[in-house]
C-alpha cells in the first residue's frame, strides 16, 4: 500500500522557517518523483517543488525559488521541503504526492498524503 505521510507544519512568523517532511512507503522510492503542493481554501492546488531522488532532478515554482529547498534522503525514503523567509501568502495546507515524472501538474501524481497545515503570521 502506497503511503505518504507529511509532518513538520505549524505556525511560523513572517521571515521564519519550517521544514516539512514526507515519509514514503509501499513503493520503490527511486522510481518516482515526489512533489510538494499547497492549497488554500477556495483556491486550486498548486505545485511548489518536486524532486526525483534517483537523479536529483528538481523543479521549483516561481513562488518557491530562492526561499524553498527540496531534498531527499533515499535511505529513509523521505523528501524534505525547507522553507525559509516565509511569507503570510505561504499559508496553506501542504501536500506531498508521488508520480512518475518531475512535474508541477497535479495530474502527474496518483498518490497523495493527507496534508499538513502551514500558517505564517505577519
Tab-separated table of N, CA, C and O in Angstrom:
chain	number	residue	atom	x	y	z
A	1	UNK	N	0.842	-1.190	0.000
A	1	UNK	CA	0.000	0.000	0.000
A	1	UNK	C	0.881	1.246	0.000
A	1	UNK	O	1.750	1.398	0.846
A	2	UNK	N	0.632	2.117	-0.951
A	2	UNK	CA	1.386	3.367	-1.030
A	2	UNK	C	0.937	4.293	0.106
A	2	UNK	O	-0.247	4.515	0.315
A	3	UNK	N	1.916	4.808	0.832
A	3	UNK	CA	1.620	5.761	1.896
A	3	UNK	C	2.577	6.932	1.828
A	3	UNK	O	3.785	6.750	1.630
A	4	UNK	N	2.033	8.109	1.984
A	4	UNK	CA	2.816	9.337	2.058
A	4	UNK	C	2.328	10.077	3.294
A	4	UNK	O	1.142	10.379	3.416
A	5	UNK	N	3.243	10.352	4.206
A	5	UNK	CA	2.861	10.983	5.465
A	5	UNK	C	3.659	12.262	5.648
A	5	UNK	O	4.893	12.224	5.760
A	6	UNK	N	2.942	13.377	5.665
A	6	UNK	CA	3.596	14.668	5.850
A	6	UNK	C	3.681	15.019	7.334
A	6	UNK	O	2.824	14.627	8.129
A	7	UNK	N	4.700	15.772	7.669
A	7	UNK	CA	4.837	16.299	9.017
A	7	UNK	C	5.672	17.568	8.959
A	7	UNK	O	6.283	17.876	7.930
A	8	UNK	N	5.665	18.297	10.064
A	8	UNK	CA	6.507	19.487	10.157
A	8	UNK	C	5.789	20.806	9.989
A	8	UNK	O	6.403	21.867	10.121
A	9	UNK	N	4.511	20.759	9.684
A	9	UNK	CA	3.774	22.010	9.560
A	9	UNK	C	3.566	22.660	10.914
A	9	UNK	O	3.881	22.095	11.956
A	10	UNK	N	3.044	23.862	10.891
A	10	UNK	CA	2.795	24.571	12.143
A	10	UNK	C	2.689	26.054	11.902
A	10	UNK	O	2.453	26.515	10.774
A	11	UNK	N	2.875	26.800	12.960
A	11	UNK	CA	2.791	28.260	12.920
A	11	UNK	C	4.188	28.853	12.906
A	11	UNK	O	5.036	28.470	13.709
A	12	UNK	N	4.420	29.767	11.984
A	12	UNK	CA	5.699	30.468	11.909
A	12	UNK	C	5.432	31.953	11.735
A	12	UNK	O	4.369	32.358	11.254
A	13	UNK	N	6.399	32.737	12.125
A	13	UNK	CA	6.319	34.175	11.897
A	13	UNK	C	6.851	34.495	10.512
A	13	UNK	O	7.681	33.755	9.961
A	14	UNK	N	6.384	35.570	9.937
A	14	UNK	CA	6.921	36.020	8.656
A	14	UNK	C	8.436	36.183	8.779
A	14	UNK	O	8.928	36.739	9.769
A	15	UNK	N	9.153	35.670	7.792
A	15	UNK	CA	10.605	35.693	7.833
A	15	UNK	C	11.210	34.464	8.481
A	15	UNK	O	12.431	34.275	8.421
A	16	UNK	N	10.368	33.646	9.086
A	16	UNK	CA	10.850	32.440	9.760
A	16	UNK	C	10.971	31.261	8.815
A	16	UNK	O	10.849	31.404	7.590
A	17	UNK	N	11.213	30.104	9.413
A	17	UNK	CA	11.460	28.888	8.635
A	17	UNK	C	10.671	27.718	9.193
A	17	UNK	O	10.360	27.671	10.397
A	18	UNK	N	10.374	26.792	8.316
A	18	UNK	CA	9.811	25.499	8.680
A	18	UNK	C	10.407	24.459	7.749
A	18	UNK	O	10.753	24.766	6.598
A	19	UNK	N	10.499	23.224	8.248
A	19	UNK	CA	10.918	22.121	7.384
A	19	UNK	C	9.838	21.060	7.399
A	19	UNK	O	9.515	20.506	8.457
A	20	UNK	N	9.298	20.789	6.237
A	20	UNK	CA	8.299	19.744	6.081
A	20	UNK	C	8.976	18.443	5.675
A	20	UNK	O	9.971	18.455	4.961
A	21	UNK	N	8.409	17.342	6.130
A	21	UNK	CA	8.901	16.013	5.775
A	21	UNK	C	7.782	15.212	5.131
A	21	UNK	O	6.614	15.356	5.501
A	22	UNK	N	8.157	14.381	4.186
A	22	UNK	CA	7.213	13.471	3.538
A	22	UNK	C	7.830	12.086	3.567
A	22	UNK	O	8.793	11.816	2.837
A	23	UNK	N	7.309	11.236	4.430
A	23	UNK	CA	7.808	9.870	4.557
A	23	UNK	C	7.008	8.970	3.628
A	23	UNK	O	5.781	8.903	3.721
A	24	UNK	N	7.711	8.270	2.741
A	24	UNK	CA	7.066	7.440	1.723
A	24	UNK	C	7.278	5.961	2.023
A	24	UNK	O	8.333	5.565	2.529
A	25	UNK	N	6.285	5.162	1.700
A	25	UNK	CA	6.396	3.720	1.850
A	25	UNK	C	5.445	3.040	0.880
A	25	UNK	O	4.518	3.664	0.351
A	26	UNK	N	5.711	1.758	0.636
A	26	UNK	CA	4.813	0.983	-0.211
A	26	UNK	C	5.138	1.013	-1.686
A	26	UNK	O	4.383	0.446	-2.493
A	27	UNK	N	6.241	1.670	-2.060
A	27	UNK	CA	6.648	1.677	-3.464
A	27	UNK	C	8.152	1.899	-3.519
A	27	UNK	O	8.785	2.277	-2.530
A	28	UNK	N	8.717	1.671	-4.708
A	28	UNK	CA	10.155	1.864	-4.882
A	28	UNK	C	10.448	3.355	-4.998
A	28	UNK	O	10.131	3.993	-5.998
A	29	UNK	N	11.038	3.893	-3.967
A	29	UNK	CA	11.221	5.332	-3.826
A	29	UNK	C	11.921	5.949	-5.040
A	29	UNK	O	11.520	6.996	-5.540
A	30	UNK	N	12.955	5.284	-5.543
A	30	UNK	CA	13.742	5.853	-6.642
A	30	UNK	C	13.001	5.861	-7.967
A	30	UNK	O	13.427	6.534	-8.908
A	31	UNK	N	11.915	5.111	-8.071
A	31	UNK	CA	11.187	5.036	-9.338
A	31	UNK	C	10.218	6.193	-9.542
A	31	UNK	O	9.618	6.327	-10.609
A	32	UNK	N	10.048	7.015	-8.504
A	32	UNK	CA	9.023	8.042	-8.551
A	32	UNK	C	9.583	9.417	-8.224
A	32	UNK	O	10.586	9.554	-7.524
A	33	UNK	N	8.906	10.410	-8.731
A	33	UNK	CA	9.141	11.781	-8.305
A	33	UNK	C	8.189	12.091	-7.148
A	33	UNK	O	7.065	11.577	-7.096
A	34	UNK	N	8.672	12.887	-6.224
A	34	UNK	CA	7.852	13.343	-5.105
A	34	UNK	C	7.667	14.848	-5.240
A	34	UNK	O	8.655	15.590	-5.376
A	35	UNK	N	6.448	15.270	-5.208
A	35	UNK	CA	6.148	16.690	-5.339
A	35	UNK	C	5.508	17.242	-4.086
A	35	UNK	O	4.810	16.533	-3.369
A	36	UNK	N	5.776	18.492	-3.824
A	36	UNK	CA	5.082	19.231	-2.766
A	36	UNK	C	4.109	20.204	-3.418
A	36	UNK	O	4.479	20.929	-4.356
A	37	UNK	N	2.898	20.201	-2.911
A	37	UNK	CA	1.853	21.084	-3.397
A	37	UNK	C	1.253	21.813	-2.204
A	37	UNK	O	1.417	21.396	-1.060
A	38	UNK	N	0.527	22.880	-2.474
A	38	UNK	CA	-0.171	23.562	-1.393
A	38	UNK	C	-1.528	24.028	-1.886
A	38	UNK	O	-1.741	24.245	-3.084
A	39	UNK	N	-2.415	24.177	-0.928
A	39	UNK	CA	-3.767	24.583	-1.285
A	39	UNK	C	-4.372	25.426	-0.176
A	39	UNK	O	-4.371	25.022	0.995
A	40	UNK	N	-4.868	26.566	-0.571
A	40	UNK	CA	-5.630	27.438	0.310
A	40	UNK	C	-7.108	27.159	0.065
A	40	UNK	O	-7.491	26.823	-1.066
A	41	UNK	N	-7.957	27.310	1.064
A	41	UNK	CA	-9.381	27.113	0.824
A	41	UNK	C	-9.891	28.007	-0.299
A	41	UNK	O	-9.560	29.189	-0.368
A	42	UNK	N	-10.639	27.427	-1.215
A	42	UNK	CA	-11.200	28.195	-2.314
A	42	UNK	C	-10.258	28.402	-3.477
A	42	UNK	O	-10.623	29.053	-4.460
A	43	UNK	N	-9.044	27.873	-3.357
A	43	UNK	CA	-8.062	28.012	-4.439
A	43	UNK	C	-7.668	26.649	-4.973
A	43	UNK	O	-7.843	25.635	-4.308
A	44	UNK	N	-7.099	26.655	-6.157
A	44	UNK	CA	-6.620	25.411	-6.738
A	44	UNK	C	-5.327	24.974	-6.073
A	44	UNK	O	-4.544	25.796	-5.588
A	45	UNK	N	-5.124	23.678	-6.061
A	45	UNK	CA	-3.868	23.146	-5.537
A	45	UNK	C	-2.752	23.510	-6.507
A	45	UNK	O	-2.881	23.324	-7.718
A	46	UNK	N	-1.663	24.026	-5.971
A	46	UNK	CA	-0.560	24.461	-6.830
A	46	UNK	C	0.731	23.752	-6.461
A	46	UNK	O	0.994	23.465	-5.291
A	47	UNK	N	1.515	23.484	-7.489
A	47	UNK	CA	2.807	22.859	-7.265
A	47	UNK	C	3.795	23.832	-6.662
A	47	UNK	O	3.810	25.011	-7.012
A	48	UNK	N	4.600	23.348	-5.752
A	48	UNK	CA	5.613	24.159	-5.082
A	48	UNK	C	7.006	23.707	-5.506
A	48	UNK	O	7.825	24.517	-5.941
A	49	UNK	N	7.279	22.437	-5.375
A	49	UNK	CA	8.584	21.893	-5.735
A	49	UNK	C	8.452	20.389	-5.876
A	49	UNK	O	7.564	19.779	-5.288
A	50	UNK	N	9.339	19.802	-6.655
A	50	UNK	CA	9.338	18.352	-6.760
A	50	UNK	C	10.741	17.859	-7.064
A	50	UNK	O	11.600	18.622	-7.514
A	51	UNK	N	10.945	16.587	-6.797
A	51	UNK	CA	12.270	16.003	-6.943
A	51	UNK	C	12.158	14.544	-7.334
A	51	UNK	O	11.236	13.842	-6.911
A	52	UNK	N	13.082	14.137	-8.181
A	52	UNK	CA	13.250	12.704	-8.428
A	52	UNK	C	14.567	12.320	-7.774
A	52	UNK	O	15.621	12.783	-8.195
A	53	UNK	N	14.503	11.518	-6.743
A	53	UNK	CA	15.684	11.229	-5.939
A	53	UNK	C	16.747	10.466	-6.712
A	53	UNK	O	17.933	10.599	-6.436
A	54	UNK	N	16.355	9.656	-7.675
A	54	UNK	CA	17.321	8.806	-8.375
A	54	UNK	C	18.333	9.618	-9.167
A	54	UNK	O	19.491	9.205	-9.302
A	55	UNK	N	17.934	10.780	-9.671
A	55	UNK	CA	18.873	11.595	-10.456
A	55	UNK	C	18.988	13.026	-9.950
A	55	UNK	O	19.731	13.824	-10.533
A	56	UNK	N	18.275	13.347	-8.888
A	56	UNK	CA	18.378	14.679	-8.311
A	56	UNK	C	17.670	15.760	-9.098
A	56	UNK	O	17.790	16.949	-8.779
A	57	UNK	N	16.939	15.390	-10.111
A	57	UNK	CA	16.215	16.367	-10.918
A	57	UNK	C	15.152	17.047	-10.054
A	57	UNK	O	14.400	16.382	-9.335
A	58	UNK	N	15.101	18.368	-10.114
A	58	UNK	CA	14.157	19.122	-9.289
A	58	UNK	C	13.396	20.154	-10.116
A	58	UNK	O	13.801	20.517	-11.212
A	59	UNK	N	12.303	20.591	-9.554
A	59	UNK	CA	11.533	21.678	-10.145
A	59	UNK	C	11.058	22.573	-9.005
A	59	UNK	O	10.682	22.077	-7.943
A	60	UNK	N	11.080	23.874	-9.228
A	60	UNK	CA	10.553	24.827	-8.256
A	60	UNK	C	9.584	25.773	-8.937
A	60	UNK	O	9.855	26.289	-10.025
A	61	UNK	N	8.478	26.030	-8.284
A	61	UNK	CA	7.590	27.087	-8.740
A	61	UNK	C	8.262	28.435	-8.503
A	61	UNK	O	9.129	28.561	-7.628
A	62	UNK	N	7.862	29.421	-9.259
A	62	UNK	CA	8.462	30.748	-9.107
A	62	UNK	C	8.323	31.258	-7.673
A	62	UNK	O	9.220	31.930	-7.153
A	63	UNK	N	7.205	30.937	-7.032
A	63	UNK	CA	6.963	31.416	-5.672
A	63	UNK	C	7.927	30.794	-4.656
A	63	UNK	O	8.102	31.320	-3.565
A	64	UNK	N	8.545	29.676	-5.034
A	64	UNK	CA	9.430	28.961	-4.116
A	64	UNK	C	10.914	29.213	-4.383
A	64	UNK	O	11.740	29.002	-3.492
A	65	UNK	N	11.231	29.647	-5.580
A	65	UNK	CA	12.637	29.816	-5.947
A	65	UNK	C	13.337	30.810	-5.022
A	65	UNK	O	12.833	31.901	-4.767
A	66	UNK	N	14.490	30.404	-4.541
A	66	UNK	CA	15.285	31.269	-3.685
A	66	UNK	C	14.915	31.203	-2.212
A	66	UNK	O	15.661	31.715	-1.369
A	67	UNK	N	13.771	30.615	-1.898
A	67	UNK	CA	13.330	30.537	-0.499
A	67	UNK	C	13.158	29.101	-0.014
A	67	UNK	O	13.394	28.808	1.155
A	68	UNK	N	12.701	28.222	-0.897
A	68	UNK	CA	12.430	26.837	-0.528
A	68	UNK	C	13.472	25.931	-1.164
A	68	UNK	O	13.939	26.187	-2.287
A	69	UNK	N	13.805	24.856	-0.460
A	69	UNK	CA	14.732	23.857	-0.988
A	69	UNK	C	14.131	22.477	-0.769
A	69	UNK	O	13.774	22.134	0.361
A	70	UNK	N	14.050	21.715	-1.842
A	70	UNK	CA	13.569	20.346	-1.743
A	70	UNK	C	14.771	19.412	-1.754
A	70	UNK	O	15.744	19.640	-2.480
A	71	UNK	N	14.721	18.389	-0.929
A	71	UNK	CA	15.816	17.430	-0.860
A	71	UNK	C	15.239	16.080	-0.474
A	71	UNK	O	14.069	15.972	-0.083
A	72	UNK	N	16.065	15.059	-0.588
A	72	UNK	CA	15.578	13.729	-0.234
A	72	UNK	C	16.658	12.936	0.471
A	72	UNK	O	17.855	13.166	0.277
A	73	UNK	N	16.226	12.048	1.302
A	73	UNK	CA	17.100	11.082	1.959
A	73	UNK	C	16.646	9.712	1.480
A	73	UNK	O	15.616	9.195	1.937
A	74	UNK	N	17.405	9.146	0.563
A	74	UNK	CA	16.993	7.878	-0.034
A	74	UNK	C	17.045	6.737	0.974
A	74	UNK	O	16.304	5.770	0.850
A	75	UNK	N	17.902	6.872	1.978
A	75	UNK	CA	17.990	5.813	2.986
A	75	UNK	C	16.742	5.770	3.857
A	75	UNK	O	16.424	4.746	4.450
A	76	UNK	N	16.034	6.890	3.930
A	76	UNK	CA	14.826	6.978	4.752
A	76	UNK	C	13.563	7.085	3.900
A	76	UNK	O	12.463	7.211	4.451
A	77	UNK	N	13.721	7.083	2.580
A	77	UNK	CA	12.570	7.267	1.675
A	77	UNK	C	11.752	8.484	2.101
A	77	UNK	O	10.513	8.433	2.204
A	78	UNK	N	12.453	9.554	2.339
A	78	UNK	CA	11.814	10.768	2.843
A	78	UNK	C	12.265	11.967	2.018
A	78	UNK	O	13.439	12.089	1.678
A	79	UNK	N	11.316	12.813	1.707
A	79	UNK	CA	11.593	14.059	0.997
A	79	UNK	C	11.294	15.224	1.942
A	79	UNK	O	10.305	15.195	2.677
A	80	UNK	N	12.153	16.215	1.902
A	80	UNK	CA	12.020	17.378	2.774
A	80	UNK	C	11.767	18.635	1.952
A	80	UNK	O	12.214	18.750	0.809
A	81	UNK	N	11.068	19.556	2.549
A	81	UNK	CA	10.903	20.881	1.960
A	81	UNK	C	11.307	21.897	3.014
A	81	UNK	O	10.581	22.116	3.994
A	82	UNK	N	12.483	22.457	2.840
A	82	UNK	CA	12.963	23.501	3.744
A	82	UNK	C	12.424	24.838	3.248
A	82	UNK	O	12.697	25.238	2.111
A	83	UNK	N	11.667	25.491	4.084
A	83	UNK	CA	11.033	26.755	3.697
A	83	UNK	C	11.607	27.872	4.562
A	83	UNK	O	11.438	27.870	5.779
A	84	UNK	N	12.295	28.794	3.917
A	84	UNK	CA	12.897	29.928	4.607
A	84	UNK	C	12.221	31.226	4.168
A	84	UNK	O	11.546	31.280	3.143
A	85	UNK	N	12.441	32.261	4.949
A	85	UNK	CA	11.874	33.574	4.638
A	85	UNK	C	10.380	33.460	4.318
A	85	UNK	O	9.911	33.958	3.284
A	86	UNK	N	9.672	32.794	5.199
A	86	UNK	CA	8.257	32.552	4.970
A	86	UNK	C	7.460	33.847	4.925
A	86	UNK	O	7.793	34.833	5.612
A	87	UNK	N	6.419	33.839	4.122
A	87	UNK	CA	5.532	34.990	3.956
A	87	UNK	C	4.107	34.575	4.304
A	87	UNK	O	3.751	33.393	4.168
A	88	UNK	N	3.281	35.512	4.712
A	88	UNK	CA	1.882	35.166	5.016
A	88	UNK	C	1.188	34.467	3.852
A	88	UNK	O	0.338	33.599	4.071
A	89	UNK	N	1.558	34.802	2.637
A	89	UNK	CA	0.928	34.158	1.474
A	89	UNK	C	1.356	32.712	1.281
A	89	UNK	O	0.818	32.017	0.427
A	90	UNK	N	2.307	32.238	2.070
A	90	UNK	CA	2.683	30.825	2.047
A	90	UNK	C	1.724	29.984	2.887
A	90	UNK	O	1.802	28.753	2.880
A	91	UNK	N	0.837	30.631	3.613
A	91	UNK	CA	-0.137	29.902	4.425
A	91	UNK	C	-1.019	29.030	3.552
A	91	UNK	O	-1.621	29.494	2.586
A	92	UNK	N	-1.062	27.750	3.880
A	92	UNK	CA	-1.841	26.772	3.103
A	92	UNK	C	-1.690	25.405	3.749
A	92	UNK	O	-0.870	25.222	4.658
A	93	UNK	N	-2.460	24.461	3.260
A	93	UNK	CA	-2.212	23.053	3.574
A	93	UNK	C	-1.222	22.540	2.534
A	93	UNK	O	-1.431	22.721	1.331
A	94	UNK	N	-0.157	21.930	3.002
A	94	UNK	CA	0.885	21.412	2.128
A	94	UNK	C	0.740	19.894	2.020
A	94	UNK	O	0.641	19.201	3.030
A	95	UNK	N	0.761	19.428	0.784
A	95	UNK	CA	0.624	18.011	0.498
A	95	UNK	C	1.869	17.516	-0.231
A	95	UNK	O	2.464	18.247	-1.024
A	96	UNK	N	2.227	16.262	-0.003
A	96	UNK	CA	3.213	15.642	-0.873
A	96	UNK	C	2.513	14.550	-1.682
A	96	UNK	O	1.463	14.032	-1.277
A	97	UNK	N	3.095	14.256	-2.840
A	97	UNK	CA	2.479	13.310	-3.756
A	97	UNK	C	3.560	12.579	-4.541
A	97	UNK	O	4.667	13.121	-4.730
A	98	UNK	N	3.238	11.384	-5.003
A	98	UNK	CA	4.172	10.569	-5.779
A	98	UNK	C	3.639	10.390	-7.188
A	98	UNK	O	2.456	10.099	-7.385
A	99	UNK	N	4.544	10.563	-8.169
A	99	UNK	CA	4.164	10.408	-9.555
A	99	UNK	C	5.343	9.987	-10.404
A	99	UNK	O	6.480	9.993	-9.933
A	100	UNK	N	5.120	9.652	-11.654
A	100	UNK	CA	6.180	9.090	-12.486
A	100	UNK	C	7.202	10.109	-12.989
A	100	UNK	O	8.317	9.719	-13.364
A	101	UNK	N	6.864	11.390	-13.022
A	101	UNK	CA	7.756	12.403	-13.601
A	101	UNK	C	7.867	13.609	-12.689
A	101	UNK	O	6.969	13.892	-11.882
A	102	UNK	N	8.965	14.328	-12.849
A	102	UNK	CA	9.104	15.624	-12.181
A	102	UNK	C	8.170	16.589	-12.900
A	102	UNK	O	8.359	16.907	-14.063
A	103	UNK	N	7.166	17.054	-12.201
A	103	UNK	CA	6.138	17.868	-12.843
A	103	UNK	C	5.419	18.704	-11.792
A	103	UNK	O	5.291	18.304	-10.639
A	104	UNK	N	4.947	19.879	-12.212
A	104	UNK	CA	4.143	20.711	-11.310
A	104	UNK	C	2.653	20.442	-11.503
A	104	UNK	O	1.825	21.046	-10.845
A	105	UNK	N	2.334	19.535	-12.401
A	105	UNK	CA	0.930	19.251	-12.695
A	105	UNK	C	0.364	18.225	-11.724
A	105	UNK	O	0.945	17.150	-11.548
A	106	UNK	N	-0.766	18.533	-11.100
A	106	UNK	CA	-1.367	17.577	-10.166
A	106	UNK	C	-1.747	16.281	-10.869
A	106	UNK	O	-1.767	15.224	-10.247
A	107	UNK	N	-2.035	16.351	-12.171
A	107	UNK	CA	-2.425	15.157	-12.904
A	107	UNK	C	-1.341	14.112	-13.010
A	107	UNK	O	-1.610	12.953	-13.317
A	108	UNK	N	-0.109	14.512	-12.757
A	108	UNK	CA	1.020	13.576	-12.812
A	108	UNK	C	1.065	12.675	-11.591
A	108	UNK	O	1.751	11.665	-11.592
A	109	UNK	N	0.363	13.052	-10.547
A	109	UNK	CA	0.530	12.403	-9.255
A	109	UNK	C	-0.723	11.615	-8.874
A	109	UNK	O	-1.818	12.166	-8.800
A	110	UNK	N	-0.526	10.322	-8.634
A	110	UNK	CA	-1.653	9.446	-8.325
A	110	UNK	C	-1.833	9.221	-6.829
A	110	UNK	O	-2.939	8.893	-6.388
A	111	UNK	N	-0.778	9.393	-6.058
A	111	UNK	CA	-0.845	9.104	-4.629
A	111	UNK	C	-0.531	10.360	-3.845
A	111	UNK	O	0.452	11.047	-4.152
A	112	UNK	N	-1.333	10.640	-2.836
A	112	UNK	CA	-1.226	11.876	-2.068
A	112	UNK	C	-1.228	11.600	-0.568
A	112	UNK	O	-1.868	10.654	-0.097
A	113	UNK	N	-0.539	12.442	0.157
A	113	UNK	CA	-0.611	12.404	1.606
A	113	UNK	C	-1.830	13.168	2.088
A	113	UNK	O	-2.592	13.731	1.301
A	114	UNK	N	-1.969	13.213	3.416
A	114	UNK	CA	-3.161	13.833	3.998
A	114	UNK	C	-3.016	15.341	4.189
A	114	UNK	O	-3.998	16.037	4.441
A	115	UNK	N	-1.795	15.832	4.079
A	115	UNK	CA	-1.556	17.268	4.180
A	115	UNK	C	-1.148	17.714	5.564
A	115	UNK	O	-1.457	17.058	6.566
A	116	UNK	N	-0.431	18.815	5.625
A	116	UNK	CA	-0.024	19.418	6.892
A	116	UNK	C	-0.209	20.921	6.772
A	116	UNK	O	0.143	21.525	5.761
A	117	UNK	N	-0.791	21.525	7.802
A	117	UNK	CA	-1.102	22.946	7.763
A	117	UNK	C	0.123	23.778	8.068
A	117	UNK	O	0.833	23.542	9.049
A	118	UNK	N	0.347	24.774	7.230
A	118	UNK	CA	1.374	25.777	7.470
A	118	UNK	C	0.675	27.133	7.576
A	118	UNK	O	-0.068	27.521	6.674
A	119	UNK	N	0.914	27.812	8.680
A	119	UNK	CA	0.338	29.134	8.884
A	119	UNK	C	1.465	30.108	9.176
A	119	UNK	O	2.278	29.859	10.081
A	120	UNK	N	1.515	31.178	8.411
A	120	UNK	CA	2.553	32.185	8.586
A	120	UNK	C	1.891	33.479	9.039
A	120	UNK	O	1.072	34.054	8.324
A	121	UNK	N	2.262	33.905	10.221
A	121	UNK	CA	1.696	35.116	10.793
A	121	UNK	C	2.536	36.325	10.405
A	121	UNK	O	3.769	36.255	10.380
A	122	UNK	N	1.857	37.408	10.123
A	122	UNK	CA	2.576	38.628	9.734
A	122	UNK	C	3.042	39.404	10.947
A	122	UNK	O	2.636	39.163	12.064
